[in-house]
Amino acid sequence: AQSVTQLGSHVSVSEGALVLLRCNYSSSVPPYLFWYVQYPNQGLQLLLKYTTGATLVKGINGFEAEFKKSETSFHLTKPSAHMSDAAEYFCAVSGPLPQGGSEKLVFGKGMKLTVNP
Amino acid sequence: DTGVSQNPRHKITKRGQNVTFRCDPISEHNRLYWYRQTLGQGPEFLTYFQNEAQLEKSRLLSDRFSAERPKGSFSTLEIQRTEQGDSAMYLCASSIGPMVGTFGSGTRLTVV
């Protein structure tokens, strides 16, 4: 079974500081990995995804993540935090396809990001 | 393209009542997914459809839960004999192929 671990539930950074949100996964097969953002009372918005190929993935709003198989990690980073980045962030795993993996997403518990002025 | 639409946005119901939620996916998206999100947790997969066929169901989906997508377009999720533990945000997502792409804003269910 696949699983995702997001250690801690809350991260606080200053505006302009580096954002680093950690995600470790467990999967018996090469995974597909995702980061989603959720603003209050809204659905989830896809930030970026890794399926195959280049291990450094760039997403929207200046975020990027690097797939490290040896560390089973897919940490999310942004060089300079903006007030508008304050939200909850979820790491998720699924797949792989077409090796018969499931299409469902398995999410971590999420990380609430606070950006201080 | 108006995105994934979910109705109602909020639903308050008494324990034991039945409720039904609707999801309208992005047109031409052949895949439709349902997830449940409780407070402080990540979303949990419930079920998904490819066109009108329900291809996978989670063990979370007890016999009180049923989902349909009769014409391969909109979908409904019904919960019978609601319990307080059913209180959650119910999220729908759609995609044009494998891999979940676009989520709706969800239906928040409160069982009192």
XYZ file of N, CA and C in Angstrom:
687
model
N 0.842 -1.193 0.000
C 0.000 0.000 0.000
C 0.877 1.242 0.000
N 0.350 2.270 -0.624
C 1.095 3.524 -0.682
C 0.698 4.421 0.482
N 1.648 5.250 0.938
C 1.353 6.193 2.006
C 2.262 7.400 1.877
N 1.857 8.469 2.525
C 2.601 9.729 2.512
C 2.719 10.235 3.935
N 3.901 10.726 4.285
C 4.107 11.311 5.609
C 4.519 12.767 5.467
N 3.747 13.621 6.092
C 4.102 15.037 6.194
C 4.292 15.297 7.688
N 5.529 15.406 8.102
C 5.818 15.555 9.528
C 5.440 16.946 10.011
N 4.768 16.985 11.153
C 4.298 18.262 11.680
C 3.018 18.663 10.975
N 2.373 19.675 11.505
C 1.113 20.121 10.915
C 1.128 21.602 10.571
N 2.170 22.295 11.013
C 2.174 23.745 10.842
C 3.592 24.250 10.644
N 3.755 25.132 9.663
C 5.030 25.788 9.411
C 4.791 27.285 9.329
N 5.672 28.045 9.949
C 5.555 29.498 9.921
C 6.848 30.085 9.375
N 6.731 30.962 8.381
C 7.903 31.615 7.802
C 7.634 33.106 7.685
N 8.686 33.855 7.529
C 8.559 35.297 7.296
C 8.429 35.550 5.803
N 7.750 36.607 5.453
C 7.624 36.992 4.047
C 9.026 37.195 3.470
N 9.251 36.582 2.306
C 10.566 36.667 1.677
C 11.509 35.533 2.025
N 11.158 34.756 3.029
C 12.016 33.633 3.446
C 11.739 32.403 2.600
N 12.660 31.447 2.698
C 12.516 30.180 1.984
C 11.365 29.370 2.585
N 10.578 28.776 1.701
C 9.546 27.837 2.122
C 10.032 26.422 1.819
N 9.986 25.563 2.823
C 10.348 24.154 2.653
C 9.303 23.309 3.356
N 8.561 22.531 2.588
C 7.560 21.626 3.143
C 7.977 20.210 2.777
N 8.103 19.384 3.808
C 8.663 18.046 3.609
C 7.588 16.995 3.349
N 7.934 16.061 2.492
C 7.041 14.960 2.174
C 7.881 13.714 1.934
N 7.557 12.663 2.631
C 8.168 11.360 2.381
C 7.070 10.374 2.031
N 7.378 9.485 1.130
C 6.367 8.548 0.660
C 6.830 7.116 0.869
N 5.871 6.231 0.833
C 6.143 4.804 0.851
C 5.379 4.169 -0.293
N 6.100 3.437 -1.126
C 5.453 2.802 -2.265
C 6.294 1.633 -2.724
N 5.647 0.546 -3.044
C 6.373 -0.638 -3.496
C 6.702 -0.560 -4.978
N 6.163 0.421 -5.648
C 6.423 0.621 -7.065
C 6.771 2.087 -7.274
N 7.412 2.409 -8.396
C 7.728 3.832 -8.632
C 6.454 4.664 -8.593
N 6.436 5.679 -7.767
C 5.186 6.421 -7.580
C 5.027 7.592 -8.529
N 3.787 8.055 -8.604
C 3.514 9.380 -9.119
C 3.291 10.254 -7.889
N 3.836 11.450 -7.879
C 3.774 12.306 -6.696
C 3.204 13.671 -7.044
N 2.482 14.230 -6.095
C 1.759 15.474 -6.328
C 1.873 16.372 -5.102
N 1.772 17.679 -5.356
C 1.542 18.650 -4.297
C 0.299 19.457 -4.666
N -0.600 19.570 -3.678
C -1.804 20.374 -3.834
C -1.811 21.465 -2.777
N -2.491 22.575 -3.108
C -2.704 23.651 -2.141
C -4.197 23.826 -1.934
N -4.582 24.113 -0.707
C -5.990 24.326 -0.378
C -6.130 25.611 0.416
N -6.902 26.555 -0.109
C -7.232 27.774 0.609
C -8.508 27.533 1.403
N -8.749 28.302 2.450
C -9.909 28.057 3.313
C -11.217 27.943 2.540
N -11.972 26.922 2.880
C -13.293 26.679 2.302
C -13.271 26.516 0.783
N -12.163 26.051 0.276
C -12.064 25.801 -1.160
C -11.563 24.386 -1.417
N -11.661 23.984 -2.673
C -11.125 22.689 -3.065
C -9.617 22.758 -3.205
N -9.046 21.676 -3.700
C -7.598 21.592 -3.849
C -7.175 22.027 -5.248
N -6.058 22.711 -5.302
C -5.489 23.149 -6.569
C -4.133 22.470 -6.761
N -3.934 21.880 -7.926
C -2.679 21.192 -8.196
C -1.549 22.205 -8.365
N -0.478 22.036 -7.570
C 0.707 22.891 -7.696
C 1.685 22.313 -8.716
N 1.935 21.014 -8.582
C 2.884 20.352 -9.475
C 2.751 18.852 -9.312
N 3.321 18.123 -10.286
C 3.299 16.674 -10.203
C 4.546 16.077 -10.825
N 4.936 14.928 -10.324
C 6.025 14.149 -10.903
C 5.464 12.805 -11.333
N 5.761 12.446 -12.584
C 5.376 11.110 -13.053
C 6.627 10.355 -13.470
N 7.267 10.801 -14.514
C 8.534 10.204 -14.945
C 9.420 11.325 -15.472
N 10.686 10.992 -15.753
C 11.551 11.979 -16.362
C 12.280 12.837 -15.348
N 12.418 14.094 -15.657
C 13.184 15.026 -14.834
C 12.684 15.007 -13.391
N 13.636 14.891 -12.473
C 13.256 14.748 -11.060
C 12.961 16.081 -10.388
N 13.408 17.180 -10.990
C 13.085 18.501 -10.458
C 11.884 19.023 -11.236
N 10.818 19.239 -10.525
C 9.559 19.620 -11.159
C 9.195 21.036 -10.755
N 8.884 21.848 -11.736
C 8.464 23.225 -11.451
C 6.953 23.326 -11.568
N 6.377 24.082 -10.651
C 4.927 24.221 -10.653
C 4.495 25.668 -10.741
N 3.256 25.888 -10.338
C 2.721 27.242 -10.397
C 3.156 28.046 -9.181
N 3.016 29.358 -9.295
C 3.274 30.271 -8.175
C 4.701 30.182 -7.636
N 5.650 29.766 -8.477
C 7.052 29.752 -8.084
C 7.481 28.550 -7.254
N 6.607 27.581 -7.068
C 6.951 26.386 -6.303
C 7.670 25.352 -7.177
N 8.514 24.562 -6.542
C 9.131 23.438 -7.205
C 9.364 22.321 -6.192
N 9.546 21.111 -6.714
C 9.786 19.962 -5.850
C 10.748 19.024 -6.558
N 11.512 18.289 -5.764
C 12.476 17.366 -6.321
C 12.199 15.953 -5.840
N 12.071 15.032 -6.774
C 11.879 13.622 -6.459
C 13.239 13.001 -6.180
N 13.392 12.466 -4.963
C 14.637 11.788 -4.588
C 14.295 10.366 -4.194
N 14.553 9.452 -5.134
C 14.182 8.055 -4.899
C 14.936 7.476 -3.713
N 16.226 7.796 -3.599
C 17.043 7.217 -2.530
C 16.564 7.648 -1.152
N 15.934 8.804 -1.088
C 15.446 9.320 0.190
C 13.928 9.156 0.319
N 13.309 8.606 -0.681
C 11.840 8.487 -0.766
C 11.182 9.807 -0.367
N 11.665 10.889 -0.976
C 11.157 12.208 -0.606
C 10.709 12.995 -1.830
N 9.873 13.972 -1.566
C 9.361 14.867 -2.620
C 9.052 16.193 -1.932
N 10.089 16.862 -1.452
C 9.910 18.099 -0.694
C 9.558 19.266 -1.607
N 8.703 20.135 -1.112
C 8.238 21.313 -1.844
C 8.999 22.547 -1.366
N 9.477 23.351 -2.311
C 10.201 24.563 -1.935
C 9.743 25.755 -2.751
N 9.977 26.934 -2.158
C 9.789 28.195 -2.858
C 10.821 29.154 -2.287
N 11.612 29.801 -3.133
C 12.720 30.609 -2.622
C 12.293 31.764 -1.722
N 11.152 32.383 -2.049
C 10.756 33.578 -1.325
C 9.253 33.554 -1.070
N 8.868 33.457 0.184
C 7.456 33.350 0.536
C 6.721 34.666 0.339
N 5.487 34.545 -0.091
C 4.600 35.698 -0.240
C 3.406 35.499 0.662
N 2.819 36.602 1.093
C 1.664 36.509 1.983
C 0.562 35.623 1.390
N 0.430 35.684 0.083
C -0.630 34.913 -0.586
C -0.363 33.408 -0.580
N 0.828 32.993 -0.139
C 1.128 31.556 -0.061
C 0.529 30.901 1.174
N 0.014 31.706 2.103
C -0.573 31.146 3.316
C -1.769 30.267 2.959
N -1.667 29.002 3.278
C -2.687 28.022 2.898
C -2.285 26.681 3.504
N -3.041 25.647 3.163
C -2.674 24.298 3.579
C -2.171 23.543 2.356
N -1.122 22.782 2.563
C -0.458 22.087 1.471
C -0.482 20.587 1.722
N -0.859 19.854 0.677
C -0.979 18.408 0.781
C -0.078 17.733 -0.239
N 0.658 16.752 0.223
C 1.435 15.882 -0.646
C 0.596 14.628 -0.901
N 0.687 14.076 -2.105
C -0.101 12.894 -2.434
C 0.687 11.977 -3.351
N 0.333 10.698 -3.309
C 0.983 9.682 -4.135
C -0.081 8.849 -4.838
N 0.254 8.363 -6.013
C -0.632 7.443 -6.707
C 0.162 6.672 -7.737
N -0.552 5.843 -8.484
C 0.033 5.155 -9.617
C 0.917 4.010 -9.221
N 1.901 3.639 -10.089
C 2.090 4.285 -11.380
C 1.228 3.638 -12.448
N 0.983 4.357 -13.488
C 0.281 3.842 -14.633
C 1.273 3.760 -15.794
N 1.258 2.811 -16.675
C 0.251 1.769 -16.813
C 0.610 0.458 -16.132
N 1.460 0.521 -15.101
C 1.851 -0.735 -14.456
C 0.764 -1.283 -13.536
N -0.455 -0.863 -13.765
C -1.550 -1.426 -12.985
C -1.784 -0.747 -11.665
N -1.098 0.394 -11.430
C -1.321 1.117 -10.192
C -2.695 1.749 -10.165
N -3.125 2.118 -8.979
C -4.445 2.737 -8.846
C -4.393 4.193 -9.271
N -5.514 4.663 -9.768
C -5.627 6.072 -10.124
C -5.933 6.943 -8.914
N -6.272 6.324 -7.794
C -6.645 7.136 -6.646
C -5.413 7.820 -6.071
N -5.654 8.954 -5.443
C -4.604 9.683 -4.739
C -4.650 9.312 -3.259
N -3.471 9.088 -2.676
C -3.346 8.902 -1.233
C -2.656 10.152 -0.695
N -3.350 10.869 0.159
C -2.866 12.153 0.645
C -2.199 12.031 2.005
N -1.250 12.957 2.261
C -0.760 13.157 3.607
C -1.763 13.974 4.404
N -1.426 14.220 5.671
C -2.356 14.932 6.538
C -2.359 16.430 6.305
N -1.398 16.921 5.556
C -1.375 18.338 5.238
C -0.476 19.142 6.150
N -0.077 20.312 5.644
C 0.778 21.216 6.392
C 0.233 22.622 6.201
N -0.095 23.261 7.307
C -0.599 24.632 7.228
C 0.578 25.594 7.227
N 0.648 26.407 6.191
C 1.729 27.396 6.066
C 1.222 28.776 6.467
N 1.887 29.386 7.410
C 1.610 30.757 7.802
C 2.775 31.627 7.350
N 2.463 32.771 6.747
C 3.496 33.706 6.304
C 3.349 34.988 7.108
N 4.385 35.317 7.842
C 4.362 36.505 8.700
C 4.959 37.710 7.976
N 4.347 38.878 8.151
C 4.857 40.075 7.466
C 6.194 40.532 8.036
N -15.454 26.744 -19.930
C -15.008 25.850 -18.870
C -15.229 26.534 -17.533
N -16.228 26.040 -16.789
C -16.550 26.690 -15.522
C -15.968 25.919 -14.358
N -15.163 24.940 -14.563
C -14.592 24.177 -13.480
C -15.539 23.100 -12.999
N -15.137 22.430 -11.924
C -15.954 21.382 -11.320
C -16.919 22.039 -10.343
N -18.188 21.761 -10.505
C -19.219 22.390 -9.689
C -19.826 21.376 -8.733
N -19.929 21.736 -7.470
C -20.529 20.854 -6.478
C -21.677 21.575 -5.777
N -22.758 20.854 -5.605
C -23.934 21.403 -4.932
C -24.545 20.355 -3.988
N -25.057 20.810 -2.835
C -24.932 22.170 -2.316
C -23.532 22.440 -1.775
N -23.245 23.658 -1.400
C -21.956 23.966 -0.781
C -21.937 23.522 0.677
N -23.085 23.686 1.305
C -23.208 23.298 2.705
C -24.510 22.533 2.890
N -24.475 21.539 3.768
C -25.678 20.776 4.077
C -25.650 20.427 5.558
N -26.712 20.806 6.255
C -26.877 20.409 7.647
C -28.045 19.460 7.701
N -27.848 18.304 8.307
C -28.913 17.312 8.357
C -28.960 16.664 9.726
N -30.110 16.117 10.059
C -30.246 15.419 11.322
C -29.784 13.976 11.153
N -29.221 13.444 12.198
C -28.774 12.062 12.194
C -29.914 11.147 11.782
N -29.604 10.240 10.871
C -30.620 9.304 10.409
C -31.267 9.685 9.090
N -31.079 10.936 8.682
C -31.650 11.371 7.412
C -30.736 10.972 6.255
N -31.314 10.950 5.059
C -30.540 10.692 3.843
C -30.152 12.013 3.192
N -28.985 12.058 2.606
C -28.542 13.251 1.889
C -27.965 12.840 0.538
N -28.062 13.763 -0.400
C -27.505 13.522 -1.736
C -26.746 14.755 -2.178
N -25.550 14.526 -2.710
C -24.725 15.608 -3.235
C -24.570 15.406 -4.739
N -24.355 16.531 -5.416
C -24.187 16.453 -6.864
C -22.851 17.054 -7.265
N -22.249 16.462 -8.267
C -21.000 16.968 -8.836
C -21.141 17.065 -10.349
N -20.876 18.237 -10.888
C -20.830 18.430 -12.335
C -19.376 18.627 -12.740
N -18.804 17.677 -13.447
C -17.384 17.788 -13.810
C -17.188 18.763 -14.965
N -15.943 19.002 -15.277
C -15.626 19.774 -16.471
C -16.085 18.946 -17.671
N -16.739 19.632 -18.604
C -17.305 18.906 -19.745
C -16.205 18.150 -20.493
N -16.528 16.976 -20.938
C -15.632 16.088 -21.679
C -14.601 15.394 -20.800
N -14.583 15.686 -19.493
C -13.719 14.902 -18.601
C -14.379 13.549 -18.403
N -13.647 12.474 -18.708
C -14.280 11.168 -18.611
C -14.115 10.523 -17.235
N -13.220 11.063 -16.429
C -13.016 10.503 -15.099
C -13.566 11.433 -14.031
N -14.199 10.832 -13.026
C -14.774 11.610 -11.931
C -14.476 10.876 -10.633
N -13.978 11.623 -9.647
C -13.525 11.048 -8.385
C -14.271 11.702 -7.218
N -14.525 10.926 -6.184
C -15.071 11.442 -4.927
C -14.066 11.182 -3.810
N -13.855 12.218 -2.988
C -13.000 12.117 -1.813
C -13.744 12.687 -0.615
N -13.345 12.282 0.579
C -13.897 12.819 1.819
C -12.752 13.381 2.649
N -12.973 14.573 3.181
C -11.940 15.224 3.988
C -12.525 15.625 5.338
N -11.992 15.044 6.397
C -12.401 15.431 7.745
C -11.424 16.463 8.285
N -11.844 17.136 9.336
C -11.079 18.261 9.880
C -9.669 17.833 10.280
N -8.694 18.559 9.768
C -7.317 18.281 10.133
C -6.680 17.115 9.414
N -7.372 16.570 8.427
C -6.851 15.423 7.689
C -6.778 15.723 6.199
N -5.999 14.928 5.502
C -6.000 15.013 4.058
C -7.209 14.300 3.482
N -7.549 14.593 2.248
C -8.677 13.893 1.622
C -8.435 12.391 1.539
N -9.519 11.637 1.661
C -9.463 10.181 1.531
C -10.321 9.759 0.353
N -9.772 8.876 -0.458
C -10.455 8.413 -1.652
C -11.704 7.617 -1.297
N -12.782 7.889 -2.020
C -14.018 7.118 -1.845
C -14.286 6.219 -3.052
N -14.335 6.844 -4.253
C -14.666 6.065 -5.431
C -14.330 6.867 -6.675
N -14.253 6.167 -7.829
C -14.115 6.917 -9.062
C -14.794 6.221 -10.227
N -15.129 7.032 -11.222
C -15.814 6.582 -12.423
C -14.977 6.907 -13.660
N -15.043 5.998 -14.604
C -14.602 6.304 -15.961
C -15.852 6.242 -16.811
N -16.233 7.386 -17.331
C -17.550 7.527 -17.973
C -18.609 7.103 -16.954
N -19.503 6.178 -17.312
C -20.540 5.804 -16.346
C -20.156 4.612 -15.487
N -19.001 4.018 -15.748
C -18.592 2.823 -15.008
C -17.847 3.189 -13.719
N -18.312 2.612 -12.622
C -17.637 2.803 -11.340
C -16.517 1.778 -11.235
N -15.279 2.222 -11.304
C -14.150 1.318 -11.441
C -13.471 0.946 -10.131
N -13.583 1.776 -9.126
C -12.918 1.462 -7.861
C -13.698 2.087 -6.723
N -13.815 1.336 -5.645
C -14.494 1.810 -4.449
C -13.618 1.559 -3.241
N -13.526 2.509 -2.363
C -12.767 2.347 -1.134
C -13.574 1.547 -0.119
N -12.841 0.915 0.798
C -13.541 0.234 1.889
C -14.211 1.230 2.818
N -13.832 2.510 2.688
C -14.504 3.563 3.459
C -15.949 3.709 3.029
N -16.227 3.297 1.792
C -17.555 3.465 1.242
C -18.444 2.329 1.742
N -19.055 2.557 2.915
C -19.892 1.515 3.493
C -21.161 1.356 2.676
N -21.981 0.386 3.081
C -23.202 0.137 2.328
C -24.210 1.278 2.465
N -23.932 2.238 3.334
C -24.826 3.406 3.419
C -24.510 4.437 2.344
N -23.380 4.282 1.699
C -22.936 5.228 0.673
C -23.169 4.615 -0.709
N -23.672 5.433 -1.620
C -23.771 4.980 -2.999
C -23.489 6.155 -3.925
N -22.791 5.862 -4.990
C -22.465 6.886 -5.971
C -22.888 6.403 -7.340
N -23.343 7.368 -8.152
C -23.762 7.046 -9.504
C -23.252 8.106 -10.461
N -23.126 7.698 -11.694
C -22.814 8.634 -12.774
C -23.545 8.110 -14.011
N -24.864 8.279 -14.015
C -25.719 7.545 -14.961
C -25.439 7.780 -16.434
N -25.085 8.946 -16.836
C -24.876 9.205 -18.263
C -23.445 9.620 -18.548
N -22.582 9.319 -17.606
C -21.183 9.671 -17.810
C -20.907 11.152 -17.713
N -21.870 11.919 -17.186
C -21.624 13.361 -17.037
C -21.590 13.691 -15.551
N -22.716 14.185 -14.979
C -22.716 14.523 -13.566
C -22.758 13.255 -12.725
N -22.427 13.421 -11.440
C -22.459 12.292 -10.514
C -23.185 12.703 -9.244
N -23.785 11.728 -8.589
C -24.391 11.956 -7.283
C -23.780 11.010 -6.260
N -23.666 11.507 -5.047
C -23.207 10.704 -3.909
C -24.304 10.770 -2.860
N -24.858 9.621 -2.511
C -25.925 9.571 -1.523
C -25.425 8.888 -0.262
N -25.773 9.455 0.860
C -25.488 8.829 2.144
C -26.832 8.561 2.814
N -27.081 7.311 3.127
C -28.323 6.949 3.807
C -28.081 6.843 5.311
N -29.118 7.160 6.059
C -29.071 7.016 7.534
C -27.795 7.660 8.082
N -27.662 8.949 7.836
C -26.431 9.644 8.208
C -26.100 9.498 9.690
N -24.811 9.487 9.956
C -24.277 9.399 11.317
C -23.378 10.608 11.544
N -23.121 10.921 12.804
C -22.295 12.091 13.095
C -20.899 11.943 12.492
N -20.422 10.742 12.399
C -19.113 10.484 11.810
C -19.043 10.767 10.318
N -20.195 10.987 9.709
C -20.202 11.319 8.278
C -19.922 12.800 8.043
N -19.923 13.590 9.098
C -19.645 15.022 8.966
C -18.250 15.209 8.390
N -18.188 15.896 7.265
C -16.921 16.049 6.542
C -17.154 16.948 5.344
N -16.047 17.250 4.651
C -16.125 17.915 3.362
C -16.054 16.816 2.304
N -16.978 16.813 1.381
C -16.991 15.828 0.301
C -16.539 16.528 -0.972
N -15.431 16.056 -1.508
C -14.796 16.695 -2.658
C -14.960 15.842 -3.899
N -15.207 16.503 -4.997
C -15.300 15.851 -6.292
C -14.183 16.395 -7.172
N -13.655 15.552 -8.018
C -12.614 15.976 -8.950
C -12.849 15.295 -10.287
N -12.371 15.903 -11.349
C -12.505 15.287 -12.668
C -11.217 15.460 -13.463
N -11.047 14.548 -14.426
C -9.883 14.635 -15.300
C -10.228 14.032 -16.648
N -9.437 14.405 -17.636
C -9.714 13.942 -18.989
C -9.101 12.580 -19.236
N -8.196 12.161 -18.383
C -7.584 10.852 -18.476
C -7.138 10.466 -17.091
N -6.237 9.479 -16.971
C -5.743 9.132 -15.638
C -5.063 10.324 -14.986
N -5.039 10.337 -13.707
C -4.425 11.403 -12.896
C -5.464 12.492 -12.610
N -5.639 12.719 -11.361
C -6.637 13.697 -10.939
C -6.140 15.085 -11.249
N -6.989 15.891 -11.869
C -6.576 17.226 -12.283
C -7.251 18.345 -11.527
N -8.571 18.385 -11.547
C -9.292 19.566 -11.064
C -10.304 19.180 -9.994
N -10.203 19.830 -8.849
C -11.142 19.610 -7.761
C -12.218 20.689 -7.730
N -13.389 20.313 -7.281
C -14.431 21.273 -6.968
C -14.210 21.859 -5.583
N -15.084 22.787 -5.194
C -14.944 23.454 -3.902
C -15.504 22.632 -2.757
N -16.197 21.560 -3.069
C -16.650 20.645 -2.037
C -18.030 20.945 -1.505
N -18.610 19.939 -0.865
C -19.852 20.069 -0.107
C -19.526 19.749 1.337
N -19.799 20.710 2.216
C -19.538 20.477 3.643
C -20.806 19.932 4.288
N -20.712 18.739 4.819
C -21.850 18.087 5.473
C -21.666 18.156 6.981
N -22.711 18.617 7.665
C -22.739 18.605 9.121
C -23.941 17.779 9.556
N -23.692 16.748 10.325
C -24.758 15.886 10.843
C -24.953 16.224 12.310
N -26.171 16.644 12.642
C -26.432 17.059 14.033
C -27.345 16.073 14.729
